[in-house]
PDB file of C-alpha atoms in Angstrom:
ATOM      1  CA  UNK A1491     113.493  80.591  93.529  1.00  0.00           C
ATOM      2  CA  UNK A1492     114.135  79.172  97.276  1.00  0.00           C
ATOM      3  CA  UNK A1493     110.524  78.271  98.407  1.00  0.00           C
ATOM      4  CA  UNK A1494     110.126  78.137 102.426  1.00  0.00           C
ATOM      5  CA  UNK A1495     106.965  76.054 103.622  1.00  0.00           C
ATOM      6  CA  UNK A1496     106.027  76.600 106.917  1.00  0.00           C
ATOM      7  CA  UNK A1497     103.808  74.217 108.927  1.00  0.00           C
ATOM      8  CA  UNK A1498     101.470  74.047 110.482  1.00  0.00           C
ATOM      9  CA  UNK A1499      99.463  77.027 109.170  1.00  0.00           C
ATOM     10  CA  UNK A1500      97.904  77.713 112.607  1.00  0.00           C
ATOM     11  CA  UNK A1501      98.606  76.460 115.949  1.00  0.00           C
ATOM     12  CA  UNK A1502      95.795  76.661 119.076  1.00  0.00           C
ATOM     13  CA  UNK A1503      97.125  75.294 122.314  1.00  0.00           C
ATOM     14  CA  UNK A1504      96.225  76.168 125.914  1.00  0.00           C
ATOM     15  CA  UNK A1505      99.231  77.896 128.268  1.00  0.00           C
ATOM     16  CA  UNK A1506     101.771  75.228 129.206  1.00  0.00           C
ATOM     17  CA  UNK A1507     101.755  73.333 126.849  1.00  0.00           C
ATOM     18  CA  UNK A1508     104.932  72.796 124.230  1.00  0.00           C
ATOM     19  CA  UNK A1509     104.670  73.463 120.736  1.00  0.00           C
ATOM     20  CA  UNK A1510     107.285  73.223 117.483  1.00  0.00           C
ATOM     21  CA  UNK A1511     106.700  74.991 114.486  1.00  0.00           C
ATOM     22  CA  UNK A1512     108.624  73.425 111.141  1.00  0.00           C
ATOM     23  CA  UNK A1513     110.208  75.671 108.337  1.00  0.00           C
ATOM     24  CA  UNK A1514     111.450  73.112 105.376  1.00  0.00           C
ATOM     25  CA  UNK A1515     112.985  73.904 101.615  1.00  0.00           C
ATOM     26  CA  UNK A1516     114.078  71.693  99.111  1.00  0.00           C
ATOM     27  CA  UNK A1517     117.307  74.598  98.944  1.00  0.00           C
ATOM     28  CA  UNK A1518     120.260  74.976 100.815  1.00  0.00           C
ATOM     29  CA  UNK A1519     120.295  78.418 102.649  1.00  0.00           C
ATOM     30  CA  UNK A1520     123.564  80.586 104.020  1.00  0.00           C
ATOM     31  CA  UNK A1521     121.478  81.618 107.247  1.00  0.00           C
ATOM     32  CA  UNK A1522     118.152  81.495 108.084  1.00  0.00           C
ATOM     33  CA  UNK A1523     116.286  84.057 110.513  1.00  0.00           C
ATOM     34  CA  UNK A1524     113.195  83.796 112.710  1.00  0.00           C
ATOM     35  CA  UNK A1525     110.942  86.359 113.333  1.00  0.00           C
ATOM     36  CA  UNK A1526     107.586  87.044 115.500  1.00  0.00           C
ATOM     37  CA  UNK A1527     105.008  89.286 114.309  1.00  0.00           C
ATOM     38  CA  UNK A1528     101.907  90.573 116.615  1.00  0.00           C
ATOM     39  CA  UNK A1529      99.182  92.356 115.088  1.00  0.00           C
ATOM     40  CA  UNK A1530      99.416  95.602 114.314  1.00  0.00           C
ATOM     41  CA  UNK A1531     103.366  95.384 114.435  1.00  0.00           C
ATOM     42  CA  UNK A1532     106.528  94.839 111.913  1.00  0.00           C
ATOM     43  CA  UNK A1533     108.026  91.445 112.484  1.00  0.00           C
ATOM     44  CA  UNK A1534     110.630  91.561 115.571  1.00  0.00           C
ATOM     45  CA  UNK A1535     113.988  89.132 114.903  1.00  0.00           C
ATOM     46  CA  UNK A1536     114.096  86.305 117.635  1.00  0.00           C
ATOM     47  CA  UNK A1537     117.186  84.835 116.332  1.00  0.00           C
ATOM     48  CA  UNK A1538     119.387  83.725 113.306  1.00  0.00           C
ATOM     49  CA  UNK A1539     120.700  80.573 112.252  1.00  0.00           C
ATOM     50  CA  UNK A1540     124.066  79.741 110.690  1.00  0.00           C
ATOM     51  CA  UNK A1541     125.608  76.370 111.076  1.00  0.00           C
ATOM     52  CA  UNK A1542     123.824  73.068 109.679  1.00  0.00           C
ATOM     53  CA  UNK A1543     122.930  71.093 112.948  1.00  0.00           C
ATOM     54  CA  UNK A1544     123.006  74.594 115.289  1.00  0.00           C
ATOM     55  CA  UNK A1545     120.437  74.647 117.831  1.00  0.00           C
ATOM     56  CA  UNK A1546     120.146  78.144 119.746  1.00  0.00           C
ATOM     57  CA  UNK A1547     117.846  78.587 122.732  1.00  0.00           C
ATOM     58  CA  UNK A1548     116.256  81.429 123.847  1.00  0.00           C
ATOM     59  CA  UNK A1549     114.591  81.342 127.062  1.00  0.00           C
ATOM     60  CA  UNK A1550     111.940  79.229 126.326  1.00  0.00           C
ATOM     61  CA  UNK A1551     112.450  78.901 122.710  1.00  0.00           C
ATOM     62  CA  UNK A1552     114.729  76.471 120.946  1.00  0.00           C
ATOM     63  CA  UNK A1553     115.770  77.113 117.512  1.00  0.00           C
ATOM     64  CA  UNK A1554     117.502  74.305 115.178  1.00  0.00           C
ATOM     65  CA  UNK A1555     118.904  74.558 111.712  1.00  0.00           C
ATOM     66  CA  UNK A1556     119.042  71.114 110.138  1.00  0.00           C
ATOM     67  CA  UNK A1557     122.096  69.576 109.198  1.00  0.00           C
ATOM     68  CA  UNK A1558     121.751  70.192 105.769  1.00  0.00           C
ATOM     69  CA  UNK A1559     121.044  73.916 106.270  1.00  0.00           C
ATOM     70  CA  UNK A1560     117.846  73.055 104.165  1.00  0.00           C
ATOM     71  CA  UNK A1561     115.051  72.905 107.396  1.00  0.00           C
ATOM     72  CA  UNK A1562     114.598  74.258 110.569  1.00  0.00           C
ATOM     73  CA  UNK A1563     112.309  74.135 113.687  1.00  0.00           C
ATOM     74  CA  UNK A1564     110.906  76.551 116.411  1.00  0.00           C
ATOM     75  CA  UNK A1565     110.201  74.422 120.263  1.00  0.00           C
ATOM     76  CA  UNK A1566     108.296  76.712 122.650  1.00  0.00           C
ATOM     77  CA  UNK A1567     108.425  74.904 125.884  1.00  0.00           C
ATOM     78  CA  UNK A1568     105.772  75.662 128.381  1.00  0.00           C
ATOM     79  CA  UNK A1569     104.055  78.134 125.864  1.00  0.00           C
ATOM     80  CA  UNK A1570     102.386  81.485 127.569  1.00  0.00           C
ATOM     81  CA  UNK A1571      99.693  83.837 126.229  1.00  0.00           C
ATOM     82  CA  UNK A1572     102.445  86.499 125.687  1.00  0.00           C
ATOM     83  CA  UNK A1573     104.647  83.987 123.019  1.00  0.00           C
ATOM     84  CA  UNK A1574     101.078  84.241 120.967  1.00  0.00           C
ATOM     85  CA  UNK A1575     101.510  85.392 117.319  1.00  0.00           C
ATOM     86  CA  UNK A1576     102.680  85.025 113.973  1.00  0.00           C
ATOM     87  CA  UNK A1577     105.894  82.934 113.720  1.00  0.00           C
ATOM     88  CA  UNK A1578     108.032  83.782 110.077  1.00  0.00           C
ATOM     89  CA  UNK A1579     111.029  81.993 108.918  1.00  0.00           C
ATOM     90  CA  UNK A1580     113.609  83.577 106.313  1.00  0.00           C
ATOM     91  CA  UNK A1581     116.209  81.819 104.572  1.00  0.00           C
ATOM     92  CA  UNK A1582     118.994  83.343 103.346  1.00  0.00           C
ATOM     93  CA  UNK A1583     120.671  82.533  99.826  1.00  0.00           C
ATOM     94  CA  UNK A1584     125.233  83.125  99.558  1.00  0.00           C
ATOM     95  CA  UNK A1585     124.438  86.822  98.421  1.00  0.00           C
ATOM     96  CA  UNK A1586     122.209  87.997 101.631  1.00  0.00           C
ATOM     97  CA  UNK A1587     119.020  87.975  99.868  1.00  0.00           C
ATOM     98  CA  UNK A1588     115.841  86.519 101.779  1.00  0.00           C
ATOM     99  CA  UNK A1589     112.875  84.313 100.955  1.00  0.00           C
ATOM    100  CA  UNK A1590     110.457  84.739 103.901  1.00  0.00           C
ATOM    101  CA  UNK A1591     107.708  81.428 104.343  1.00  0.00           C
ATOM    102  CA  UNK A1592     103.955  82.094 104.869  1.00  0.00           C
ATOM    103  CA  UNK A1593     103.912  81.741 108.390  1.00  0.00           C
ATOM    104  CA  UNK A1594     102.713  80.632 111.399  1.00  0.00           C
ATOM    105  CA  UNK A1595      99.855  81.997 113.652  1.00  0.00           C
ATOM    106  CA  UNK A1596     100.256  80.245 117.080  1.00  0.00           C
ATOM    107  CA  UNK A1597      97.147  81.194 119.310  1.00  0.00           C
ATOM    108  CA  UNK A1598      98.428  80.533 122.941  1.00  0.00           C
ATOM    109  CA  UNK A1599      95.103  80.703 125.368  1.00  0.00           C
ATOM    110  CA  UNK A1600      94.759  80.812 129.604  1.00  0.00           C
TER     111      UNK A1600
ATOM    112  CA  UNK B 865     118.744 104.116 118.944  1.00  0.00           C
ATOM    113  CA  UNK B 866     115.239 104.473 117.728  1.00  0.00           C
ATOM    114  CA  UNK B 867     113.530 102.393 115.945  1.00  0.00           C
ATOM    115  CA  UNK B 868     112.639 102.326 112.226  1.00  0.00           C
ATOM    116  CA  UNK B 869     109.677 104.581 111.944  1.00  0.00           C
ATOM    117  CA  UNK B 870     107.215 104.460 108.818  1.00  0.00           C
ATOM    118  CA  UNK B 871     104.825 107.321 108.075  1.00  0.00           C
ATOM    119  CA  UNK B 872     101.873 107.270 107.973  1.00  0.00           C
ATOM    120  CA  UNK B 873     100.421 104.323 109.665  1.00  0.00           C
ATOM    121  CA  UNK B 874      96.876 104.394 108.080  1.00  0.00           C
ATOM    122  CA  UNK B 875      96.095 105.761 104.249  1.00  0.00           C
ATOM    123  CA  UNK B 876      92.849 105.130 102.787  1.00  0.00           C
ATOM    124  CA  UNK B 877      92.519 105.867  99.041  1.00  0.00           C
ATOM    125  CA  UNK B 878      90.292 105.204  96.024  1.00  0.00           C
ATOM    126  CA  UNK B 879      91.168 103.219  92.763  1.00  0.00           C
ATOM    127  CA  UNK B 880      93.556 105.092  90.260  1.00  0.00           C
ATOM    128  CA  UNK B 881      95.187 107.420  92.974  1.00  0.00           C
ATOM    129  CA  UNK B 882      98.507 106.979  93.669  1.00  0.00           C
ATOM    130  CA  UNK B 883     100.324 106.473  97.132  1.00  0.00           C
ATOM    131  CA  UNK B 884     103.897 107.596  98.413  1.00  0.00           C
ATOM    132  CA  UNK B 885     105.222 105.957 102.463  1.00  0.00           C
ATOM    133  CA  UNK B 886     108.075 107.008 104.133  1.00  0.00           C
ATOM    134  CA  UNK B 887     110.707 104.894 106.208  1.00  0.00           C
ATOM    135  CA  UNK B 888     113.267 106.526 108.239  1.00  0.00           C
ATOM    136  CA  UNK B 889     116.013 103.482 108.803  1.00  0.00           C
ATOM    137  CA  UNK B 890     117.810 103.285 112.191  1.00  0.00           C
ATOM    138  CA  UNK B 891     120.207 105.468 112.549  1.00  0.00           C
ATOM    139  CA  UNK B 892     123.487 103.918 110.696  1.00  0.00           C
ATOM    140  CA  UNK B 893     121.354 101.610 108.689  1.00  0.00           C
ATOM    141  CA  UNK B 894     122.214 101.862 105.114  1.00  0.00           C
ATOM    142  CA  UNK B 895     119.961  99.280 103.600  1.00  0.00           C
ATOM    143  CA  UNK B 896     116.545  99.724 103.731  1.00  0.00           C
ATOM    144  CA  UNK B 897     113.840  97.029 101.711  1.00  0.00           C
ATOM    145  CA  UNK B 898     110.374  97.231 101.514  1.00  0.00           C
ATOM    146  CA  UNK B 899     107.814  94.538 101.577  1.00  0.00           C
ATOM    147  CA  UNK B 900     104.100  93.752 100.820  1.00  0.00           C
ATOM    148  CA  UNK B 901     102.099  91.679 103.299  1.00  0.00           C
ATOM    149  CA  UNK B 902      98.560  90.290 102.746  1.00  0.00           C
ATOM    150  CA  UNK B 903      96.744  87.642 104.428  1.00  0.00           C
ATOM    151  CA  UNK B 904      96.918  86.068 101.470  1.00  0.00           C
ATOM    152  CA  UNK B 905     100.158  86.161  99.896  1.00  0.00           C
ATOM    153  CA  UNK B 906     101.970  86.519 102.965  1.00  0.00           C
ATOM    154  CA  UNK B 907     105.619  88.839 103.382  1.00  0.00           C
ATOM    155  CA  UNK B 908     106.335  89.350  99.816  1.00  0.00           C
ATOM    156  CA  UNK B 909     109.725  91.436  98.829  1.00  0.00           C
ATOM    157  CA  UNK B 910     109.285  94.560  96.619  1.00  0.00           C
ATOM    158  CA  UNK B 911     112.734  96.361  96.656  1.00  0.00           C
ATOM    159  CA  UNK B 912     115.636  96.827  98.493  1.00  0.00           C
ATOM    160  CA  UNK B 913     117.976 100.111  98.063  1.00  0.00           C
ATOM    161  CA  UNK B 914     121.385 100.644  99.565  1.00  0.00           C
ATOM    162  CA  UNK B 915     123.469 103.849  99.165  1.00  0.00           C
ATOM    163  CA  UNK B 916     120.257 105.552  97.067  1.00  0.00           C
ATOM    164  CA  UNK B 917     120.637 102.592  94.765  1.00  0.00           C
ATOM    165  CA  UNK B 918     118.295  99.820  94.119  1.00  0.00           C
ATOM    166  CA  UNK B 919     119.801  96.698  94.798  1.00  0.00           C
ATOM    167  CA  UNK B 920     117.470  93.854  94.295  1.00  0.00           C
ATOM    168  CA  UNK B 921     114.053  94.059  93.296  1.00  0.00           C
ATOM    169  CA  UNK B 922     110.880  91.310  93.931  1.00  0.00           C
ATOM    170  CA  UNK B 923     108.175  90.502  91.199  1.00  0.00           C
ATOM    171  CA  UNK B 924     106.028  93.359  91.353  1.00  0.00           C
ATOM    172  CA  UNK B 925     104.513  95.697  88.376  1.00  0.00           C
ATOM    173  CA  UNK B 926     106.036  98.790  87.702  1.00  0.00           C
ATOM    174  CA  UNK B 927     103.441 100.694  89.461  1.00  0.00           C
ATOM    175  CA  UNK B 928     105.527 100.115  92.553  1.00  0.00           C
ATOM    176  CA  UNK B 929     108.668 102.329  92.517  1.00  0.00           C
ATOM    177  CA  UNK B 930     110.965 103.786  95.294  1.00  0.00           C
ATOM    178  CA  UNK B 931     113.869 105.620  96.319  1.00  0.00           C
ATOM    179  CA  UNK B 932     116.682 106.072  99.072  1.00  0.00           C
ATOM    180  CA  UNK B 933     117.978 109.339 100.045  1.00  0.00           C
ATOM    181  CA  UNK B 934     121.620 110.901 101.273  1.00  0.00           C
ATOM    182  CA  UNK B 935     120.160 110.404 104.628  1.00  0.00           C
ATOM    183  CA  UNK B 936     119.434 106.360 103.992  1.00  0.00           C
ATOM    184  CA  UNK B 937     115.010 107.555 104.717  1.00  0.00           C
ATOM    185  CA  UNK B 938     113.257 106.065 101.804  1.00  0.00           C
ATOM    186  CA  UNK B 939     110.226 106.454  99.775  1.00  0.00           C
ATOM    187  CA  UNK B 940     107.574 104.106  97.927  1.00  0.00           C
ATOM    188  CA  UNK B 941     105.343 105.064  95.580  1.00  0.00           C
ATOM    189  CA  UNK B 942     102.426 102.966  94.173  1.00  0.00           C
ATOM    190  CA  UNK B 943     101.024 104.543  91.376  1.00  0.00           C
ATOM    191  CA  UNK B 944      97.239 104.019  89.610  1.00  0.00           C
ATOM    192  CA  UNK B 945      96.313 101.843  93.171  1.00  0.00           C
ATOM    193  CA  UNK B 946      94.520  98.872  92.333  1.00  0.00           C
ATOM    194  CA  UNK B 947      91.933  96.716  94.817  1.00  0.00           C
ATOM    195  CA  UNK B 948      94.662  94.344  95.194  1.00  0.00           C
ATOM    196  CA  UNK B 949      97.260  96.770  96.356  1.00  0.00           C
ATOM    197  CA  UNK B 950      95.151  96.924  99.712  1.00  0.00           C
ATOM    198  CA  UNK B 951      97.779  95.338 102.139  1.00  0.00           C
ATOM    199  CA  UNK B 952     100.205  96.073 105.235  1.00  0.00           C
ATOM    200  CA  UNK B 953     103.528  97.496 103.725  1.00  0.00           C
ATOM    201  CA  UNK B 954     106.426  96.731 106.070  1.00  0.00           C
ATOM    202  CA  UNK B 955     110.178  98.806 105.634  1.00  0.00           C
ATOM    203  CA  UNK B 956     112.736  97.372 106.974  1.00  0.00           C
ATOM    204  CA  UNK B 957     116.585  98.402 107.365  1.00  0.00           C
ATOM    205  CA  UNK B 958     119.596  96.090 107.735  1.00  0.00           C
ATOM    206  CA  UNK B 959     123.179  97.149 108.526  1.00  0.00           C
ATOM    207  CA  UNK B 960     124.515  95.514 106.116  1.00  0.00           C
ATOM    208  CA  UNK B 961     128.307  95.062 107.695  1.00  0.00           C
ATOM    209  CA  UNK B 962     130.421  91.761 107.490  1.00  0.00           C
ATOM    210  CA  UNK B 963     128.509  89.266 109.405  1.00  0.00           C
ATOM    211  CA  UNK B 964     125.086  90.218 109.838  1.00  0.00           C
ATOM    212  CA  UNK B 965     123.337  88.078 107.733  1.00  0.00           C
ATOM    213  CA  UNK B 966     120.877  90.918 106.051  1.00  0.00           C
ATOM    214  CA  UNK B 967     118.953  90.727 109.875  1.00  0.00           C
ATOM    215  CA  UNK B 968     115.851  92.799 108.761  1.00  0.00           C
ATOM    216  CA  UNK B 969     114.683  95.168 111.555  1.00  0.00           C
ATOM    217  CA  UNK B 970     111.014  96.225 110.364  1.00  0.00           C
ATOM    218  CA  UNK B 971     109.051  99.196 111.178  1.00  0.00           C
ATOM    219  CA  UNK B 972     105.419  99.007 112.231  1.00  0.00           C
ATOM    220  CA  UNK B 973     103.633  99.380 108.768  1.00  0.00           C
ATOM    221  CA  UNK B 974     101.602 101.325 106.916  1.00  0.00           C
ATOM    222  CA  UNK B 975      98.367  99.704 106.168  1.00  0.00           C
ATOM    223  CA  UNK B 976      97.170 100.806 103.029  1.00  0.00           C
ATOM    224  CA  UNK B 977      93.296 100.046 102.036  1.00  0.00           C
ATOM    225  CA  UNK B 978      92.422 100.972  98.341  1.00  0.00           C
ATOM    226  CA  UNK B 979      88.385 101.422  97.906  1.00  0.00           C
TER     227      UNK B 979
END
Protein backbone atom coordinates (compact mmCIF):
# COMPACT_ATOMS: atom_id res chain seq x y z
CA UNK A 1 0.00 0.00 0.00
CA UNK A 2 1.34 3.63 -1.22
CA UNK A 3 0.75 5.80 1.95
CA UNK A 4 0.50 9.74 1.14
CA UNK A 5 1.17 12.05 4.30
CA UNK A 6 0.13 15.34 3.94
CA UNK A 7 1.39 18.22 6.12
CA UNK A 8 0.58 20.34 7.79
CA UNK A 9 -2.86 19.13 8.96
CA UNK A 10 -4.27 22.69 9.07
CA UNK A 11 -3.04 25.89 7.86
CA UNK A 12 -4.46 29.57 9.34
CA UNK A 13 -2.89 32.52 7.64
CA UNK A 14 -4.24 36.04 7.05
CA UNK A 15 -4.85 37.21 3.07
CA UNK A 16 -1.48 37.88 1.44
CA UNK A 17 0.40 35.95 2.81
CA UNK A 18 2.24 32.72 0.97
CA UNK A 19 1.73 29.36 2.03
CA UNK A 20 3.11 25.62 0.77
CA UNK A 21 1.43 22.63 1.60
CA UNK A 22 3.79 19.20 1.44
CA UNK A 23 2.47 15.75 0.11
CA UNK A 24 5.47 13.03 0.78
CA UNK A 25 5.53 8.93 0.28
CA UNK A 26 8.13 6.62 0.82
CA UNK A 27 6.66 5.14 -2.99
CA UNK A 28 7.31 6.09 -6.32
CA UNK A 29 4.03 7.26 -8.08
CA UNK A 30 3.17 7.35 -12.14
CA UNK A 31 1.25 10.79 -11.62
CA UNK A 32 0.07 12.48 -8.87
CA UNK A 33 -3.14 14.85 -8.82
CA UNK A 34 -4.18 17.79 -6.65
CA UNK A 35 -7.44 18.55 -5.70
CA UNK A 36 -9.45 21.38 -3.61
CA UNK A 37 -12.42 20.55 -1.72
CA UNK A 38 -14.91 23.34 -0.10
CA UNK A 39 -17.49 22.30 2.18
CA UNK A 40 -20.36 20.97 1.10
CA UNK A 41 -18.69 20.09 -2.38
CA UNK A 42 -16.85 16.96 -4.24
CA UNK A 43 -13.18 17.67 -4.59
CA UNK A 44 -12.50 19.90 -7.88
CA UNK A 45 -8.95 18.79 -9.84
CA UNK A 46 -6.45 21.83 -9.80
CA UNK A 47 -3.86 20.03 -11.65
CA UNK A 48 -1.83 16.76 -12.31
CA UNK A 49 1.64 15.93 -12.08
CA UNK A 50 3.76 13.70 -14.32
CA UNK A 51 7.43 14.22 -14.66
CA UNK A 52 9.90 13.90 -11.52
CA UNK A 53 11.20 17.57 -11.05
CA UNK A 54 7.86 19.20 -13.02
CA UNK A 55 6.70 22.28 -11.52
CA UNK A 56 3.24 23.60 -13.04
CA UNK A 57 1.80 26.97 -12.05
CA UNK A 58 -1.49 27.98 -11.94
CA UNK A 59 -2.22 31.48 -11.40
CA UNK A 60 -1.21 31.82 -8.10
CA UNK A 61 -0.51 28.31 -7.35
CA UNK A 62 2.69 26.43 -8.01
CA UNK A 63 2.69 22.79 -8.11
CA UNK A 64 6.07 20.58 -7.99
CA UNK A 65 6.56 16.88 -8.27
CA UNK A 66 9.89 15.91 -6.74
CA UNK A 67 12.51 14.47 -8.65
CA UNK A 68 12.01 11.20 -7.51
CA UNK A 69 8.27 11.25 -8.31
CA UNK A 70 7.99 10.22 -4.53
CA UNK A 71 6.90 14.05 -2.97
CA UNK A 72 5.29 16.96 -3.99
CA UNK A 73 4.37 20.55 -2.86
CA UNK A 74 1.45 23.10 -3.26
CA UNK A 75 2.94 27.30 -3.07
CA UNK A 76 -0.03 29.69 -2.88
CA UNK A 77 1.50 33.03 -3.36
CA UNK A 78 -0.34 35.98 -2.02
CA UNK A 79 -3.12 33.62 -0.57
CA UNK A 80 -6.95 35.13 -0.75
CA UNK A 81 -10.06 34.17 1.26
CA UNK A 82 -11.46 32.50 -1.94
CA UNK A 83 -8.15 29.80 -2.23
CA UNK A 84 -9.61 28.74 1.48
CA UNK A 85 -10.30 24.96 1.81
CA UNK A 86 -9.33 21.54 1.91
CA UNK A 87 -6.18 20.80 -0.16
CA UNK A 88 -5.95 16.64 -1.25
CA UNK A 89 -3.11 15.05 -2.95
CA UNK A 90 -3.46 11.64 -5.00
CA UNK A 91 -0.76 9.59 -6.18
CA UNK A 92 -1.05 7.45 -8.81
CA UNK A 93 0.53 3.80 -8.96
CA UNK A 94 1.70 2.25 -13.14
CA UNK A 95 -1.95 0.77 -13.35
CA UNK A 96 -4.06 4.21 -12.74
CA UNK A 97 -5.13 3.37 -9.36
CA UNK A 98 -5.08 6.26 -6.61
CA UNK A 99 -4.10 6.61 -2.97
CA UNK A 100 -5.57 9.97 -1.86
CA UNK A 101 -3.56 11.66 1.58
CA UNK A 102 -5.62 13.03 4.54
CA UNK A 103 -5.51 16.45 3.63
CA UNK A 104 -5.10 19.80 4.16
CA UNK A 105 -7.57 22.47 5.55
CA UNK A 106 -5.99 25.91 4.75
CA UNK A 107 -8.16 28.69 6.52
CA UNK A 108 -7.28 31.92 4.50
CA UNK A 109 -8.82 35.07 6.67
CA UNK A 110 -9.30 39.17 5.65
CA UNK B 1 -21.27 18.93 -20.40
CA UNK B 2 -22.84 18.62 -17.04
CA UNK B 3 -21.46 17.72 -14.27
CA UNK B 4 -21.51 14.42 -12.32
CA UNK B 5 -24.69 14.56 -10.37
CA UNK B 6 -25.32 12.25 -7.19
CA UNK B 7 -28.82 11.69 -5.82
CA UNK B 8 -29.87 12.37 -3.14
CA UNK B 9 -27.79 14.85 -1.36
CA UNK B 10 -29.09 14.25 2.25
CA UNK B 11 -30.43 10.59 3.64
CA UNK B 12 -30.97 10.15 7.19
CA UNK B 13 -31.56 6.55 8.37
CA UNK B 14 -31.61 4.37 11.49
CA UNK B 15 -29.26 1.37 12.38
CA UNK B 16 -29.95 -1.95 10.37
CA UNK B 17 -31.65 -0.17 7.31
CA UNK B 18 -30.04 -0.31 4.29
CA UNK B 19 -29.09 2.60 1.80
CA UNK B 20 -28.87 2.70 -2.15
CA UNK B 21 -27.09 6.48 -4.00
CA UNK B 22 -27.09 7.15 -7.41
CA UNK B 23 -24.27 8.78 -9.66
CA UNK B 24 -24.94 9.77 -13.11
CA UNK B 25 -21.12 10.10 -14.68
CA UNK B 26 -20.46 12.88 -17.24
CA UNK B 27 -21.61 12.24 -20.23
CA UNK B 28 -18.84 9.88 -22.05
CA UNK B 29 -17.38 8.90 -18.76
CA UNK B 30 -17.09 5.24 -18.53
CA UNK B 31 -15.45 4.81 -15.18
CA UNK B 32 -17.15 5.75 -12.34
CA UNK B 33 -15.55 4.98 -8.40
CA UNK B 34 -17.03 5.67 -5.32
CA UNK B 35 -15.50 6.84 -2.14
CA UNK B 36 -16.12 7.22 1.66
CA UNK B 37 -15.09 10.44 3.39
CA UNK B 38 -15.10 11.06 7.18
CA UNK B 39 -13.42 13.58 9.19
CA UNK B 40 -11.73 10.98 10.47
CA UNK B 41 -10.51 8.62 8.03
CA UNK B 42 -10.34 11.01 5.37
CA UNK B 43 -11.15 10.07 1.20
CA UNK B 44 -11.15 6.40 1.48
CA UNK B 45 -11.75 4.24 -1.95
CA UNK B 46 -14.68 1.73 -1.96
CA UNK B 47 -15.06 0.57 -5.65
CA UNK B 48 -14.51 1.49 -8.95
CA UNK B 49 -16.65 -0.08 -12.02
CA UNK B 50 -15.95 0.38 -15.69
CA UNK B 51 -18.11 -1.08 -18.52
CA UNK B 52 -20.77 -2.51 -15.60
CA UNK B 53 -17.76 -4.32 -14.24
CA UNK B 54 -16.03 -3.86 -11.01
CA UNK B 55 -12.62 -3.09 -11.49
CA UNK B 56 -10.83 -2.50 -8.29
CA UNK B 57 -12.24 -2.59 -5.02
CA UNK B 58 -10.92 -0.70 -1.45
CA UNK B 59 -11.03 -2.46 2.06
CA UNK B 60 -14.49 -2.23 2.95
CA UNK B 61 -17.04 -5.05 4.40
CA UNK B 62 -19.30 -6.60 2.19
CA UNK B 63 -22.13 -4.56 3.32
CA UNK B 64 -21.00 -2.07 0.72
CA UNK B 65 -21.87 -3.29 -2.81
CA UNK B 66 -22.51 -1.48 -6.20
CA UNK B 67 -23.18 -1.57 -9.72
CA UNK B 68 -22.71 0.24 -13.21
CA UNK B 69 -25.30 0.29 -15.77
CA UNK B 70 -25.46 0.25 -19.92
CA UNK B 71 -25.73 3.90 -19.47
CA UNK B 72 -22.23 4.15 -17.25
CA UNK B 73 -25.03 5.80 -13.94
CA UNK B 74 -24.14 3.73 -10.99
CA UNK B 75 -25.52 2.53 -7.81
CA UNK B 76 -24.23 1.85 -4.09
CA UNK B 77 -25.82 0.04 -1.72
CA UNK B 78 -24.89 -0.19 2.02
CA UNK B 79 -26.71 -2.74 3.58
CA UNK B 80 -27.54 -3.35 7.66
CA UNK B 81 -26.08 0.64 8.15
CA UNK B 82 -23.95 0.80 11.01
CA UNK B 83 -23.07 4.19 13.29
CA UNK B 84 -19.87 4.23 11.56
CA UNK B 85 -21.21 4.26 8.07
CA UNK B 86 -22.34 7.98 8.87
CA UNK B 87 -20.03 9.86 6.34
CA UNK B 88 -19.98 12.05 2.99
CA UNK B 89 -19.96 9.51 0.01
CA UNK B 90 -18.31 11.11 -3.02
CA UNK B 91 -18.80 9.38 -6.93
CA UNK B 92 -16.59 10.22 -9.13
CA UNK B 93 -16.12 9.42 -13.02
CA UNK B 94 -12.88 9.36 -15.02
CA UNK B 95 -12.56 9.01 -18.81
CA UNK B 96 -10.41 6.64 -18.71
CA UNK B 97 -8.66 7.22 -22.41
CA UNK B 98 -4.81 7.02 -23.11
CA UNK B 99 -3.32 9.75 -21.13
CA UNK B 100 -5.51 10.90 -18.54
CA UNK B 101 -4.06 9.71 -15.62
CA UNK B 102 -7.51 8.28 -13.89
CA UNK B 103 -8.28 12.45 -13.27
CA UNK B 104 -11.29 11.86 -10.88
CA UNK B 105 -14.08 14.43 -11.50
CA UNK B 106 -16.37 14.08 -8.23
CA UNK B 107 -19.90 14.88 -7.75
CA UNK B 108 -21.14 16.86 -4.77
CA UNK B 109 -21.96 13.97 -2.26
CA UNK B 110 -24.41 12.42 -0.55
CA UNK B 111 -24.08 12.82 3.11
CA UNK B 112 -25.37 9.96 4.75
CA UNK B 113 -26.06 10.16 8.76
CA UNK B 114 -27.03 6.72 10.34
CA UNK B 115 -28.93 7.28 13.91
Amino acid sequence: TQLLEQSPQFLSIQEGENLTVYCNSSSVFSSLQWYRQEPGEGPVLLVTVVTGGEVKKLKRLTFQFGDARKDSSLHITAAQTGDTGLYLCAGADSWGKLQFGAGTQVVVTP
Amino acid sequence: KAGVTQTPRYLIKTRGQQVTLSCSPISGHRSVSWYQQTPGQGLQFLFEYFSETQRNKGNFPGRFSGRQFSNSRSEMNVSTLELGDSALYLCASSSDLLGSYNEQFFGPGTRLTVL
